[in-house]
Amino acid sequence: MASALLRRASFAPVRPASALFLRSRVQHLQLASISSSAILRSSFWKDVPLGPPDAILGITEAFKADEFAEKINLGVGAYRDDNGKPWVLPSVREAELRVVSKKLDKEYAGITGVPAFTKLASELSLSPSSPAITEGRLAITQSISGTGALRIGGEFLDRWYPHSKEIYIPNPSWANHKVLFTDSGLTVKQYRYYDNKNIALDLDGLLADLQSIPDKSMVLLHACAHNPTGVDPTPEEWAKIADVMRSKGHFPFFDMAYQGFASGDADRDAFAVRFFIEQGFEIALAQSFAKNMGLYGERVGTFSIVSETPEISKAVESQIKIVVRPLYSNPPVHGARVAAEILGDADLRAQWLEEVKTMADRIISMRSLLKSNLEQLGSQLNWSHITSQIGMFCYTGLSPQQVDTLRSDYSVYLTRDGRISVAGVTTKNVQRLAESIHAVTK
Ligand code: CBA
């Protein structure tokens, strides 16, 4: 409104000059500016403080603003091909053509989304023969990708988890977990996860913490490709975690944002989730198709809860709907239809699984290349964790100061916790990246 007033004042037609007219015009402009600044001072939002940029997505913003041609973005976990370009999977392109050629209508989906999609998505995560599916003990809804799934989960648990309002997440964890669960009304606490000294899973610390927290706590677990550390429990270690969780009566909430990315094999990466269900746990699961189908901006995911009986499951599903309806009513259909097309067609699905493996393999080969480049440069540091860690990320151990120097002096962008998205490394930038890392660490 203030700027509208100013615009009107400055574009008022100028009539032939007379001293009187000019004076009154000056007064008019002064009045306009006084009243507009008075309006500005009374803005409803004048006490809103400038917020900090997002710890991860803020890196992309800073990267985009950098004009250096050889800048490198290792911030957000988004796959890039060897030219540093986003890759739309050929299976996705094909599925899109098929979906479009069907000339489907654009009606609302139900509150829980596209049924063909949620069915196939649950079969991918749990396997078609999972007792949770065959016995009707799964309540599932389509979600706005993994973040939306976690948020639905947070809201549901805040309303209905009967034992506490506290959720335990690993230390460290994806930066958004804490904010997202806090915004859902839960109190976020941490359990030990990572052994900085040995660059490995702190299994003893993890088990001790799960043992000492209150019985029947909610515990968030990364199903595979732990973000940011790239360190996952082995199947034997998962069994130990399950033992403590069972004896303490804890509730596991799995975040599975990288199925296929850890090992290149979607079934193998679903091990932990399936194992807990086999062990008789009731679980919650947030599933994302952002990474493994490259459907980032389409926002395709699911949230589900496996319960003890089909009757409980029905009630749970009804309450999930009650959470979703006032949030966004029902989810977008296009991405879900694309994912369903891929998952539901044997050939396309096989092609997609190969493409997931291509992405995982390229990341694995970039790990080796980065490590060997650092060694060739004569770095005396131990970089073995670059190749021992899995998934999209490498938790380098770089300090926040070193990260800042990489950014200011070398135009290399990563999160301040020293995490690099290995998906951003290519055969073309790896040498300059290694030189930059070597320069700030020697
Ligand atoms: N869980 C975990 C553990 C994640 O790493 C991410 C994505 C999500 C949500 C859930 P989406 O909502 O897109 O399905 O993903 N994390 C990032 O890759 C990035 O997409 C990352 O760079 O950490 C993000 O949103 O921060």
Coordinates of C-alpha atoms and ligand atoms in Angstrom, one line a residue:
M1 CA 0.0 0.0 0.0
A2 CA 2.8 2.4 0.9
S3 CA 4.6 1.8 -2.4
A4 CA 1.3 2.2 -4.2
L5 CA 0.9 5.7 -2.6
L6 CA 4.5 6.6 -3.5
R7 CA 4.0 5.5 -7.1
R8 CA 0.8 7.5 -7.4
A9 CA 2.5 10.6 -6.0
S10 CA 5.5 10.5 -8.3
F11 CA 3.6 9.7 -11.5
A12 CA 0.9 12.5 -11.0
P13 CA 0.7 14.6 -14.2
V14 CA 2.9 17.7 -14.1
R15 CA 0.9 20.8 -15.1
P16 CA 2.3 24.1 -16.3
A17 CA 4.5 25.5 -13.5
S18 CA 3.4 28.3 -11.3
A19 CA 5.1 29.0 -8.0
L20 CA 1.9 28.2 -6.1
F21 CA 1.3 25.0 -7.9
L22 CA 4.9 23.8 -7.4
R23 CA 4.7 24.5 -3.6
S24 CA 1.5 22.6 -3.2
R25 CA 2.9 19.8 -5.3
V26 CA 6.0 19.6 -3.0
Q27 CA 3.8 19.7 0.0
H28 CA 1.7 16.9 -1.5
L29 CA 4.8 14.8 -2.1
Q30 CA 6.0 15.4 1.5
L31 CA 2.6 14.5 2.9
A32 CA 2.6 11.3 0.7
S33 CA 6.0 10.3 2.0
I34 CA 5.1 11.1 5.6
S35 CA 2.0 9.0 5.4
S36 CA 3.7 6.2 3.6
S37 CA 6.6 6.1 6.1
A38 CA 4.0 6.1 8.9
I39 CA 2.3 3.2 7.2
L40 CA 5.7 1.4 6.9
R41 CA 6.4 2.0 10.6
S42 CA 3.1 0.3 11.5
S43 CA 3.8 -2.8 9.4
F44 CA 2.4 -6.0 11.0
W45 CA 5.7 -7.6 10.3
K46 CA 8.2 -5.0 11.6
D47 CA 9.2 -7.2 14.5
V48 CA 9.9 -10.3 12.3
P49 CA 13.6 -11.0 12.5
L50 CA 15.6 -12.1 9.5
G51 CA 15.9 -15.8 9.7
P52 CA 19.1 -17.7 8.9
P53 CA 19.4 -19.5 5.6
D54 CA 18.6 -23.3 5.7
A55 CA 21.6 -25.4 6.7
I56 CA 21.3 -27.4 3.5
L57 CA 19.1 -25.7 0.9
G58 CA 20.8 -22.3 1.8
I59 CA 24.0 -23.8 0.4
T60 CA 22.3 -24.1 -3.0
E61 CA 21.3 -20.5 -2.9
A62 CA 24.8 -19.3 -2.1
F63 CA 26.2 -21.6 -4.8
K64 CA 23.9 -20.2 -7.4
A65 CA 25.0 -16.6 -6.6
D66 CA 28.7 -17.5 -7.1
E67 CA 29.9 -16.5 -10.5
F68 CA 33.1 -18.6 -10.6
A69 CA 32.8 -21.0 -13.6
E70 CA 34.5 -23.9 -11.8
K71 CA 32.4 -23.7 -8.6
I72 CA 31.4 -27.1 -7.0
N73 CA 28.2 -27.8 -5.2
L74 CA 28.4 -30.7 -2.7
G75 CA 25.7 -29.4 -0.5
V76 CA 22.2 -30.8 -1.2
G77 CA 21.9 -34.6 -1.6
A78 CA 20.7 -34.6 -5.2
Y79 CA 22.2 -36.9 -7.9
R80 CA 24.2 -35.4 -10.7
D81 CA 25.7 -37.2 -13.8
D82 CA 29.3 -37.0 -14.7
N83 CA 28.8 -33.6 -16.3
G84 CA 27.4 -32.3 -13.0
K85 CA 23.9 -32.2 -14.4
P86 CA 20.6 -33.5 -12.9
W87 CA 19.7 -36.8 -14.4
V88 CA 16.1 -37.6 -15.3
L89 CA 16.0 -41.4 -15.3
P90 CA 15.1 -42.9 -18.7
S91 CA 12.6 -45.1 -16.9
V92 CA 11.0 -42.0 -15.5
R93 CA 10.9 -40.4 -19.0
E94 CA 9.2 -43.5 -20.4
A95 CA 6.7 -43.8 -17.5
E96 CA 5.8 -40.1 -18.0
L97 CA 5.1 -40.7 -21.7
R98 CA 2.9 -43.6 -20.8
V99 CA 1.0 -41.7 -18.1
V100 CA 0.4 -38.7 -20.4
S101 CA -0.7 -41.0 -23.2
K102 CA -3.4 -42.4 -21.0
K103 CA -5.1 -39.0 -20.9
L104 CA -6.2 -39.5 -17.3
D105 CA -8.4 -36.9 -15.6
K106 CA -7.1 -34.5 -13.1
E107 CA -9.6 -35.2 -10.3
Y108 CA -8.6 -35.1 -6.7
A109 CA -7.0 -38.3 -5.4
G110 CA -8.4 -39.5 -2.1
I111 CA -6.9 -38.2 1.1
T112 CA -4.4 -41.0 1.1
G113 CA -3.4 -40.6 -2.5
V114 CA -3.2 -42.8 -5.6
P115 CA -4.0 -46.4 -4.4
A116 CA -2.0 -48.1 -7.1
F117 CA 1.0 -46.1 -6.1
T118 CA 0.7 -46.7 -2.3
K119 CA 0.2 -50.4 -2.8
L120 CA 3.3 -50.8 -5.1
A121 CA 5.4 -48.5 -2.9
S122 CA 4.7 -50.6 0.2
E123 CA 5.6 -53.7 -1.7
L124 CA 8.9 -52.1 -2.6
S125 CA 9.8 -51.2 0.9
L126 CA 8.3 -54.2 2.8
S127 CA 8.2 -56.8 -0.1
P128 CA 4.9 -58.2 -1.5
S129 CA 5.0 -61.1 0.9
S130 CA 5.4 -59.0 4.0
P131 CA 3.0 -60.2 6.8
A132 CA 2.2 -56.5 7.3
I133 CA 0.7 -56.4 3.8
T134 CA -0.7 -59.9 3.5
E135 CA -2.4 -59.7 6.9
G136 CA -3.8 -56.2 6.3
R137 CA -1.8 -54.6 9.1
L138 CA -0.5 -51.7 7.1
A139 CA -2.0 -48.2 7.1
I140 CA -0.4 -46.1 4.4
T141 CA -0.8 -42.7 2.9
Q142 CA 0.9 -41.0 0.0
S143 CA 2.9 -38.0 1.2
I144 CA 4.7 -34.9 0.0
S145 CA 7.9 -36.9 -0.4
G146 CA 10.0 -38.0 2.7
T147 CA 9.8 -34.7 4.5
G148 CA 6.0 -34.7 4.3
A149 CA 5.9 -38.3 5.4
L150 CA 8.0 -37.5 8.5
R151 CA 5.8 -34.6 9.2
I152 CA 2.6 -36.6 9.0
G153 CA 4.3 -39.1 11.3
G154 CA 5.3 -36.4 13.7
E155 CA 1.7 -35.1 13.8
F156 CA 0.2 -38.5 14.2
L157 CA 2.6 -39.5 17.0
D158 CA 2.1 -36.2 18.8
R159 CA -1.7 -37.0 18.9
W160 CA -1.7 -40.7 19.5
Y161 CA 1.6 -42.1 20.8
P162 CA 0.4 -43.2 24.2
H163 CA 3.6 -43.2 26.3
S164 CA 5.5 -39.9 25.7
K165 CA 6.1 -36.8 23.6
E166 CA 9.8 -37.4 23.2
I167 CA 11.4 -38.8 20.1
Y168 CA 15.0 -39.8 20.0
I169 CA 17.0 -39.2 16.9
P170 CA 20.7 -40.2 16.2
N171 CA 23.5 -37.7 16.9
P172 CA 24.2 -36.6 14.2
S173 CA 21.1 -36.8 12.0
W174 CA 19.6 -35.0 9.0
A175 CA 19.4 -31.3 9.9
N176 CA 15.6 -31.2 9.3
H177 CA 14.7 -34.0 11.7
K178 CA 14.9 -31.8 14.8
V179 CA 13.0 -28.9 13.4
L180 CA 10.3 -31.0 11.8
F181 CA 9.5 -33.1 14.9
T182 CA 9.7 -30.0 17.1
D183 CA 7.2 -28.3 14.8
S184 CA 5.0 -31.4 15.1
G185 CA 4.8 -30.8 18.9
L186 CA 7.3 -33.5 19.9
T187 CA 10.4 -33.0 22.1
V188 CA 13.5 -34.1 20.3
K189 CA 16.3 -35.9 22.1
Q190 CA 19.4 -37.6 20.8
Y191 CA 21.1 -41.0 21.1
R192 CA 24.7 -41.6 20.4
Y193 CA 25.4 -42.8 16.9
Y194 CA 28.7 -41.8 15.5
D195 CA 32.2 -42.4 16.8
N196 CA 34.2 -39.4 15.6
K197 CA 37.5 -40.8 16.6
N198 CA 37.2 -44.1 14.8
I199 CA 35.0 -42.7 12.0
A200 CA 32.5 -45.6 12.6
L201 CA 29.2 -46.5 14.2
D202 CA 29.3 -46.0 18.0
L203 CA 27.5 -49.2 18.6
D204 CA 28.2 -49.4 22.3
G205 CA 27.1 -45.8 22.8
L206 CA 24.0 -46.4 20.8
L207 CA 23.0 -49.5 22.6
A208 CA 23.8 -47.9 26.0
D209 CA 21.6 -44.9 25.2
L210 CA 18.7 -47.0 23.9
Q211 CA 19.0 -49.0 27.2
S212 CA 19.0 -45.9 29.4
I213 CA 16.3 -43.8 27.9
P214 CA 12.7 -44.3 29.3
D215 CA 10.9 -47.5 28.3
K216 CA 8.6 -47.3 25.3
S217 CA 10.4 -44.3 23.8
M218 CA 10.0 -43.3 20.1
V219 CA 13.2 -43.8 18.3
L220 CA 14.0 -42.5 14.8
L221 CA 16.2 -44.9 12.8
H222 CA 17.7 -44.2 9.3
A223 CA 16.8 -47.3 7.4
C224 CA 19.9 -47.1 5.2
A225 CA 22.5 -44.7 3.9
H226 CA 22.6 -42.7 7.2
N227 CA 22.6 -39.0 6.6
P228 CA 25.0 -37.3 7.2
T229 CA 27.6 -40.0 8.3
G230 CA 27.2 -42.6 5.6
V231 CA 27.7 -45.2 8.3
D232 CA 25.0 -47.9 8.7
P233 CA 24.7 -50.8 11.2
T234 CA 25.5 -54.2 9.8
P235 CA 22.7 -56.9 9.9
E236 CA 24.3 -58.2 13.1
E237 CA 24.3 -54.8 14.6
W238 CA 20.7 -54.2 13.6
A239 CA 19.9 -57.4 15.4
K240 CA 21.5 -56.1 18.6
I241 CA 19.6 -52.8 18.2
A242 CA 16.4 -54.7 17.7
D243 CA 17.1 -56.7 20.9
V244 CA 17.4 -53.6 23.0
M245 CA 14.5 -52.0 21.4
R246 CA 12.3 -55.0 22.1
S247 CA 13.4 -55.4 25.7
K248 CA 12.8 -51.7 26.4
G249 CA 9.5 -51.7 24.4
H250 CA 10.7 -48.8 22.2
F251 CA 8.8 -47.8 19.0
P252 CA 10.9 -47.6 15.8
F253 CA 10.2 -44.9 13.3
F254 CA 12.2 -45.6 10.1
D255 CA 13.2 -42.9 7.7
M256 CA 14.0 -44.5 4.4
A257 CA 15.0 -41.7 2.0
Y258 CA 17.7 -43.7 0.1
Q259 CA 16.4 -47.2 -0.7
G260 CA 18.7 -48.5 -3.4
F261 CA 21.3 -45.8 -2.9
A262 CA 23.3 -47.5 -0.1
S263 CA 24.1 -50.7 -1.9
G264 CA 22.6 -50.3 -5.3
D265 CA 20.1 -53.0 -4.4
A266 CA 16.6 -51.9 -3.2
D267 CA 15.9 -55.2 -1.4
R268 CA 19.2 -55.2 0.5
D269 CA 18.7 -51.6 1.6
A270 CA 15.3 -52.5 3.0
F271 CA 16.8 -55.1 5.3
A272 CA 16.4 -53.2 8.6
V273 CA 12.8 -52.3 8.0
R274 CA 11.8 -55.8 7.0
F275 CA 13.8 -57.3 9.8
F276 CA 12.1 -55.3 12.5
I277 CA 8.7 -56.3 11.0
E278 CA 9.7 -60.0 11.0
Q279 CA 10.7 -59.6 14.6
G280 CA 7.1 -58.6 15.4
F281 CA 7.6 -54.8 15.9
E282 CA 5.0 -52.3 15.1
I283 CA 6.8 -49.7 13.1
A284 CA 6.3 -46.3 11.3
L285 CA 8.0 -45.7 8.0
A286 CA 8.7 -42.6 6.0
Q287 CA 9.5 -43.5 2.4
S288 CA 10.8 -41.1 -0.3
F289 CA 11.1 -41.5 -4.1
A290 CA 13.1 -38.2 -4.4
K291 CA 16.5 -39.9 -4.7
N292 CA 15.9 -43.4 -6.0
M293 CA 13.6 -42.3 -8.8
G294 CA 15.1 -38.8 -9.1
L295 CA 11.6 -37.4 -8.5
Y296 CA 12.9 -34.7 -6.3
G297 CA 10.5 -31.8 -7.3
E298 CA 7.5 -34.1 -7.9
R299 CA 7.4 -34.8 -4.1
V300 CA 6.5 -38.5 -4.1
G301 CA 6.6 -40.5 -0.9
T302 CA 4.6 -42.5 1.6
F303 CA 4.0 -42.6 5.3
S304 CA 2.9 -45.9 6.9
I305 CA 2.3 -47.6 10.2
V306 CA 2.4 -51.3 10.7
S307 CA 0.1 -52.3 13.6
E308 CA -0.7 -55.5 15.4
T309 CA -4.1 -56.2 13.9
P310 CA -6.1 -55.1 10.9
E311 CA -8.7 -53.5 13.2
I312 CA -6.1 -51.3 14.8
S313 CA -4.7 -50.5 11.3
K314 CA -8.2 -49.3 10.2
A315 CA -8.4 -46.9 13.1
V316 CA -4.8 -45.7 12.6
E317 CA -5.6 -45.1 8.9
S318 CA -8.7 -43.1 9.8
Q319 CA -6.6 -40.9 12.1
I320 CA -3.8 -40.4 9.5
K321 CA -6.6 -39.1 7.2
I322 CA -7.7 -36.7 9.9
V323 CA -4.1 -35.4 10.1
V324 CA -3.7 -35.0 6.3
R325 CA -7.0 -33.4 5.4
P326 CA -6.5 -30.0 7.0
L327 CA -2.8 -30.0 6.1
Y328 CA -3.1 -30.3 2.3
S329 CA -6.3 -32.2 1.7
N330 CA -4.9 -34.7 -0.7
P331 CA -1.6 -35.2 -2.5
P332 CA -0.6 -34.3 -6.1
V333 CA -1.2 -37.2 -8.5
H334 CA 1.3 -36.9 -11.4
G335 CA 4.5 -38.1 -9.7
A336 CA 2.7 -40.9 -7.9
R337 CA 1.3 -42.1 -11.3
V338 CA 4.8 -42.1 -12.7
A339 CA 6.2 -44.1 -9.8
A340 CA 3.3 -46.5 -10.0
E341 CA 3.9 -46.9 -13.8
I342 CA 7.5 -47.9 -13.1
L343 CA 6.8 -50.2 -10.2
G344 CA 3.9 -51.9 -11.8
D345 CA 5.5 -52.8 -15.1
A346 CA 8.0 -55.7 -14.9
D347 CA 10.3 -54.4 -17.7
L348 CA 10.2 -50.8 -16.6
R349 CA 10.8 -51.8 -13.0
A350 CA 13.8 -53.9 -14.0
Q351 CA 15.2 -51.0 -16.1
W352 CA 14.7 -48.6 -13.1
L353 CA 16.5 -50.9 -10.7
E354 CA 19.4 -50.9 -13.1
E355 CA 19.4 -47.1 -13.2
V356 CA 19.4 -46.9 -9.4
K357 CA 22.4 -49.2 -9.5
T358 CA 24.1 -46.9 -12.1
M359 CA 23.6 -44.0 -9.8
A360 CA 24.9 -45.9 -6.7
D361 CA 27.9 -47.2 -8.7
R362 CA 28.8 -43.8 -10.0
I363 CA 28.8 -42.5 -6.4
I364 CA 31.0 -45.4 -5.3
S365 CA 33.5 -44.8 -8.1
M366 CA 33.7 -41.1 -7.2
R367 CA 34.5 -42.0 -3.6
S368 CA 37.5 -44.0 -4.8
L369 CA 38.6 -41.3 -7.2
L370 CA 38.4 -38.5 -4.6
K371 CA 40.4 -40.7 -2.1
S372 CA 43.1 -41.6 -4.7
N373 CA 43.4 -37.9 -5.8
L374 CA 44.0 -36.8 -2.2
E375 CA 46.6 -39.5 -1.7
Q376 CA 48.3 -38.6 -5.0
L377 CA 48.5 -35.0 -3.7
G378 CA 50.5 -36.3 -0.8
S379 CA 47.8 -35.8 1.9
Q380 CA 49.1 -37.4 5.1
L381 CA 45.5 -37.7 6.5
N382 CA 43.6 -41.0 6.6
W383 CA 40.9 -40.7 4.0
S384 CA 39.7 -44.4 4.2
H385 CA 36.3 -43.3 5.4
I386 CA 35.6 -41.8 2.0
T387 CA 35.3 -45.3 0.6
S388 CA 34.1 -47.1 3.7
Q389 CA 31.0 -44.9 4.1
I390 CA 28.0 -45.5 1.9
G391 CA 25.1 -43.7 0.3
M392 CA 25.0 -40.2 -1.0
F393 CA 27.2 -38.6 1.6
C394 CA 30.7 -38.6 3.0
Y395 CA 31.2 -37.2 6.5
T396 CA 34.7 -35.8 5.8
G397 CA 35.7 -34.6 9.3
L398 CA 36.4 -31.1 7.9
S399 CA 35.9 -28.4 10.5
P400 CA 33.4 -25.6 10.0
Q401 CA 36.4 -23.2 9.5
Q402 CA 37.8 -25.4 6.8
V403 CA 34.4 -25.6 5.2
D404 CA 34.2 -21.8 5.3
T405 CA 37.6 -21.5 3.6
L406 CA 36.6 -24.0 0.9
R407 CA 33.7 -21.8 0.2
S408 CA 35.3 -18.4 0.3
D409 CA 38.6 -19.3 -1.3
Y410 CA 37.8 -22.2 -3.6
S411 CA 34.1 -21.9 -4.4
V412 CA 33.6 -25.4 -3.1
Y413 CA 30.2 -25.6 -1.3
L414 CA 29.3 -28.1 1.5
T415 CA 27.4 -28.1 4.7
R416 CA 29.3 -26.8 7.8
D417 CA 29.2 -30.2 9.5
G418 CA 31.8 -31.3 6.8
R419 CA 29.3 -33.4 4.9
I420 CA 29.8 -33.7 1.2
S421 CA 27.2 -35.0 -1.2
V422 CA 29.4 -37.4 -3.3
A423 CA 26.7 -37.2 -6.0
G424 CA 28.2 -33.8 -6.8
V425 CA 31.7 -35.1 -7.5
T426 CA 32.5 -35.8 -11.2
T427 CA 35.6 -37.0 -13.1
K428 CA 35.9 -33.3 -14.3
N429 CA 35.9 -31.6 -10.9
V430 CA 37.4 -34.3 -8.6
Q431 CA 41.0 -33.1 -9.1
R432 CA 40.2 -29.5 -8.3
L433 CA 38.1 -30.7 -5.3
A434 CA 41.0 -32.8 -4.0
E435 CA 43.4 -29.9 -4.4
S436 CA 41.1 -27.6 -2.5
I437 CA 40.5 -30.1 0.3
H438 CA 44.2 -30.8 0.5
A439 CA 45.0 -27.1 0.6
V440 CA 42.7 -26.5 3.6
T441 CA 43.8 -29.6 5.5
K442 CA 47.6 -29.8 5.2
Ligands
CBA1 N1 15.2 -38.0 5.3 C1 16.5 -37.9 5.1 C2 17.4 -38.7 6.0 C3 17.0 -37.1 4.1 O1 18.3 -37.1 3.9 C4 16.1 -36.4 3.3 C5 16.7 -35.5 2.2 C6 14.8 -36.5 3.5 C7 13.7 -35.8 2.7 C8 14.3 -37.3 4.5 P1 12.5 -35.5 0.5 O2 11.5 -34.7 1.3 O3 13.1 -34.7 -0.7 O4 12.0 -36.8 0.1 O5 13.8 -35.8 1.4 N2 17.8 -34.8 2.5 C9 18.6 -34.0 1.5 O6 18.9 -34.9 0.4 C10 17.8 -32.9 0.9 O7 16.9 -33.3 0.0 C11 19.9 -33.5 2.1 O8 20.6 -32.9 1.3 O9 20.2 -33.8 3.3 C12 17.1 -32.0 1.9 O10 15.9 -31.7 1.8 O11 17.8 -31.5 2.9

